[in-house]
Structures are given as structure tokens and as C-alpha cells.
Amino acid sequence: MREALNQGLIDFLKASPTPFHATASLAQRLEAAGYTRLDERDTWAIVPGERYYLTRNDSSIIAWRMGRHSPLIGGIRLVGAHTDSPCLRVKPQPELQRQGFWQLGVEVYGGALLAPWFDRDLSLAGRVTYRRDGKVESQLVDFRAPIAIIPNLAIHLNRDANLGWEINKQTELPPILAQVAGDERPDFRALLTDQLAREHDLNADVVLDYELSFYDTQPAALIGLHGDFIAGARLDNLLSCYAGLQALLRADGEETCLLICTDHEEVGSSSACGADGPMLEQTLQRLLPDGDDYVRTIQRSLLVSADNAHGVHPNYPEKHDGNHGPKLNAGPVIKVNSNQRYATNSESAGFFRHLCMAEEVPVQSFVVRSDMACGSTIGPITASHLGVRTVDIGLPTFAMHSIRELAGSHDLAHLVKVLEAFYASRDLP
Ligand SMILES: [Zn+2]
């Protein structure tokens, strides 16, 4: 099971260079497993025991199996994660011509670790909105090939490079696409029109707008002398999206189970399709009874908010509290912060720990050093919107927000096993 899951994750990461593609990848796997797509603009007829999913903005997705038991009695088992990752986004009028090179202006999305973006073979993917026969339509595109690069400056021209220097986001990041002749006028929208024709066999009259980001073409891989690690882009947080999906597809049981993967977590989740928006609440309002019974159902439910944790790095052990240094390949991490940067409480953490013990899955704890600031997740945001009990957990990783992150190759199977047990559990506390 471990090898199949790891290979499945590697394939999923390759198919998911952007939140749009991640949502499409999840949808494709749900469809293949018999889930029915619902449109939020239609009326719904929900049948107990049936399986559904919906997407919003093509970049967030909710999938669920309606229990045969009423959720009013058993509650809902929710797993949450996010589809987005820090990256470089192409600006609306991106064409730059400098020193005979065609470059694209980029905006930094989220808290990217920027140095690893240099000297990588980059491609471009995302959503393009265009006009065809008087209608406005959108399609996902993925150039797949390495069409761009951000070369480093030679150390001879920056002797202090190894002492660290501030990367200017405006001037130092525009990737180079090509060399151009003097009178040539690069046209990015024309390039996208060609890509739409190549990838989707359609003739757009004009490209209107787009949300495109660069990504590393090097695929994720098992690495290490004994294959102990998985290296790849976007492990934060497609690793958790994939684990949640696999758990949902494997779990049986009679209760209502739901997976939500939302966009915009890396920029605070405030959007129509983000965790700080109404997407989950509006969906639950359509699935559950009104009034008292709605609140009663939520109060019987529990959310496992899954997002990666910081493993203790052998070169920087002082960055962790001495008693709370999660190790790679030692199981999921329960994340605690008494200032509510994580929504974990003793009841939700205790239940998660109980599930791990019952499944013989190792489990670890994380609390940030008392003299350092703590990150956050969709956990506290969703808990404050819905009033649902929540536990924040995640797999330990290194190099979070780098263009190539690192996880343990034994941990995905641990996480899928415990999330599957959560979905199948008959009794929540
Ligand atoms: Zn994350």
C-alpha cells in the first residue's frame, strides 16, 4: 500500500501544478470513483448513501458521501486541506524586453522561499479566460515544457552571495522566456492563444485574462539512499489533499464524510472560495436540516484540518522546542498553540491520538518554541466560522514553501490510514 500511495502522490503532484489543476485532478479521481458533480447554481436532490462533489472558482472543491445514518445523529466527519502553494504569478501586462531578452513580470504569491526559484527549469500553467464566438469561456492550460528560467548572478559579480542578500521581488525575479530580435514585439496573449489551440484545439478570438503561475518541471521523486524521502513541489499542501482523497475513497461506514480543499490559504483564505469565505457553510446549509437541527449536527461533528508540520532539521535543531521536534517518517503531528493559531483542543487532539493508537499509527506533537512566532492553518478559520470542533494535524516536512519540499516516504501511508479510520469511525466524542 505504501508504494502505491507514494506513486499515486507523485502522479497527483505532476498533474497538479496549480490550484486549478489540483482541483481538476481531485475531481477526475472522484468521478472515476462514482462521485456525482453538483453545480452550485442548480437545485439539488441529495440521496442518503450517495456521493457528490462540487467546485468553486475551479480552484476549491468539496466532496462528500451522505451517510445512511442521519448526520443529525452521527455528526459529520470533515477533513480540510488547501490546494494553493506559494509561487510566481504572471502580471496582467507582463511583457518585458531587456538586453534582447523576453521576460515576464511576476508577482510573488504567498510566502515563497525565493532563493530556490533560481536556476530551475520552469514551466507555466493556470487558467485562461478568452472570447470565442461572442462568448466568454475559460480553460486550464499547462505548457509542460521548460519554457523559462531565472538564472542566478555569477558569484564573481556578487562576491557576498554566500553571506545572504535580499532578493528584490520586482527586479530579480522576472523569468527569461527567449531572446528576441531588435524589432520583434513579444505578445504574451498571442502565446496563450497558440497554447489554447495546441492544448484544446480551439480558436479563441482574443485572450481576455488569466491566472498563470510558474512551476518547476522536475517531477516529484522518491529519494535518499534507501528511498526514505519524497521530494517535490507543492507538498504543502497537496500531500494532505491527496491523503484526504485516498482516505475518503477507501473509507466505508454509514456516517456522513466530507473532504474540503480550498484555495488562497497561503494568502489568508479571505475569498469567495477560500476557507475564510462562505463555501463550506453554504454547502452544509443545503445538506443539513435548518435551525436547531443544523446547530445540533455541527456540534456533533469534527474537523481534522490537515496541513504540513515542520520536522526537526538535523542542521538546525535549535529551531525547535527540545521536547517537540517532529521527526520525518515518525507519523502525523498534532499541532498545538494555546494562542489559537491552531484550533486543536485536548478533546479533539485526544480523539485523534486515540485513532492513531487504535490503528497502530505513530503520532507526534508540535508546539512552536516560546520565543518564536507560530504559523497558522485553515483550522482556526473554519472552527470560528462553523463553530465545529477541530484538530490541526499534518505530516512533518522540511523546506516548507521552497520550490522543492521534502517529506518522509513512510508518512503518507500513516496519514491515509488514520484519516480512513476517522471517516469510518462510528462514534465521535
Ligand atoms: Zn500549508
Short mmCIF file of N, CA and C in Angstrom, two decimals, residues 2-3 5-6 222 226-230 328-332 361-362 395 407-416:
data_model
loop_
_atom_site.label_atom_id
_atom_site.label_comp_id
_atom_site.label_asym_id
_atom_site.label_seq_id
_atom_site.Cartn_x
_atom_site.Cartn_y
_atom_site.Cartn_z
N ARG A 2 2.02 1.19 0.74
CA ARG A 2 2.87 2.39 0.85
C ARG A 2 3.40 2.81 -0.52
N GLU A 3 3.92 1.85 -1.29
CA GLU A 3 4.49 2.17 -2.60
C GLU A 3 3.42 2.74 -3.53
N LEU A 5 0.65 4.28 -2.75
CA LEU A 5 0.26 5.63 -2.33
C LEU A 5 1.32 6.65 -2.73
N ASN A 6 2.59 6.31 -2.51
CA ASN A 6 3.66 7.25 -2.87
C ASN A 6 3.66 7.53 -4.36
N LEU A 222 10.93 9.79 -5.28
CA LEU A 222 11.45 9.15 -4.07
C LEU A 222 12.95 9.33 -4.09
N HIS A 226 18.04 4.94 0.80
CA HIS A 226 17.06 3.86 0.98
C HIS A 226 15.65 4.29 0.61
N GLY A 227 15.55 5.36 -0.18
CA GLY A 227 14.22 5.83 -0.57
C GLY A 227 13.40 6.33 0.60
N ASP A 228 14.05 6.97 1.57
CA ASP A 228 13.33 7.39 2.78
C ASP A 228 12.48 8.63 2.57
N PHE A 229 12.70 9.36 1.48
CA PHE A 229 12.07 10.67 1.34
C PHE A 229 11.31 10.82 0.03
N ILE A 230 10.37 11.76 0.04
CA ILE A 230 9.73 12.21 -1.20
C ILE A 230 10.07 13.69 -1.35
N LEU A 328 10.74 13.15 10.62
CA LEU A 328 10.21 12.59 9.38
C LEU A 328 10.06 11.08 9.54
N ASN A 329 9.03 10.54 8.95
CA ASN A 329 8.74 9.09 9.00
C ASN A 329 8.39 8.58 10.38
N ALA A 330 7.97 9.48 11.27
CA ALA A 330 7.52 9.05 12.60
C ALA A 330 6.05 9.41 12.82
N GLY A 331 5.31 9.56 11.72
CA GLY A 331 3.86 9.70 11.83
C GLY A 331 3.35 11.12 11.85
N PRO A 332 2.01 11.26 11.74
CA PRO A 332 1.40 12.59 11.74
C PRO A 332 1.65 13.32 13.06
N VAL A 361 -0.73 3.61 14.37
CA VAL A 361 -0.01 4.64 13.61
C VAL A 361 0.74 5.51 14.62
N PRO A 362 2.06 5.70 14.42
CA PRO A 362 2.79 6.58 15.36
C PRO A 362 2.29 8.01 15.25
N LEU A 395 1.70 16.21 8.29
CA LEU A 395 2.91 15.40 8.21
C LEU A 395 4.14 16.30 8.30
N ALA A 407 9.40 15.37 2.28
CA ALA A 407 8.59 14.66 3.27
C ALA A 407 9.16 13.25 3.44
N GLY A 408 8.70 12.52 4.43
CA GLY A 408 9.12 11.14 4.65
C GLY A 408 8.26 10.19 3.82
N SER A 409 8.89 9.17 3.23
CA SER A 409 8.14 8.29 2.34
C SER A 409 7.28 7.28 3.09
N HIS A 410 7.43 7.21 4.42
CA HIS A 410 6.58 6.29 5.19
C HIS A 410 5.34 6.99 5.75
N ASP A 411 5.36 8.32 5.72
CA ASP A 411 4.33 9.04 6.47
C ASP A 411 2.99 9.12 5.76
N LEU A 412 2.98 9.16 4.42
CA LEU A 412 1.70 9.28 3.70
C LEU A 412 0.78 8.11 4.06
N ALA A 413 1.34 6.91 4.07
CA ALA A 413 0.51 5.72 4.40
C ALA A 413 -0.04 5.82 5.82
N HIS A 414 0.79 6.35 6.75
CA HIS A 414 0.30 6.55 8.13
C HIS A 414 -0.90 7.49 8.14
N LEU A 415 -0.77 8.59 7.40
CA LEU A 415 -1.84 9.61 7.44
C LEU A 415 -3.12 9.07 6.79
N VAL A 416 -2.97 8.39 5.66
CA VAL A 416 -4.16 7.85 5.00
C VAL A 416 -4.87 6.85 5.93
#
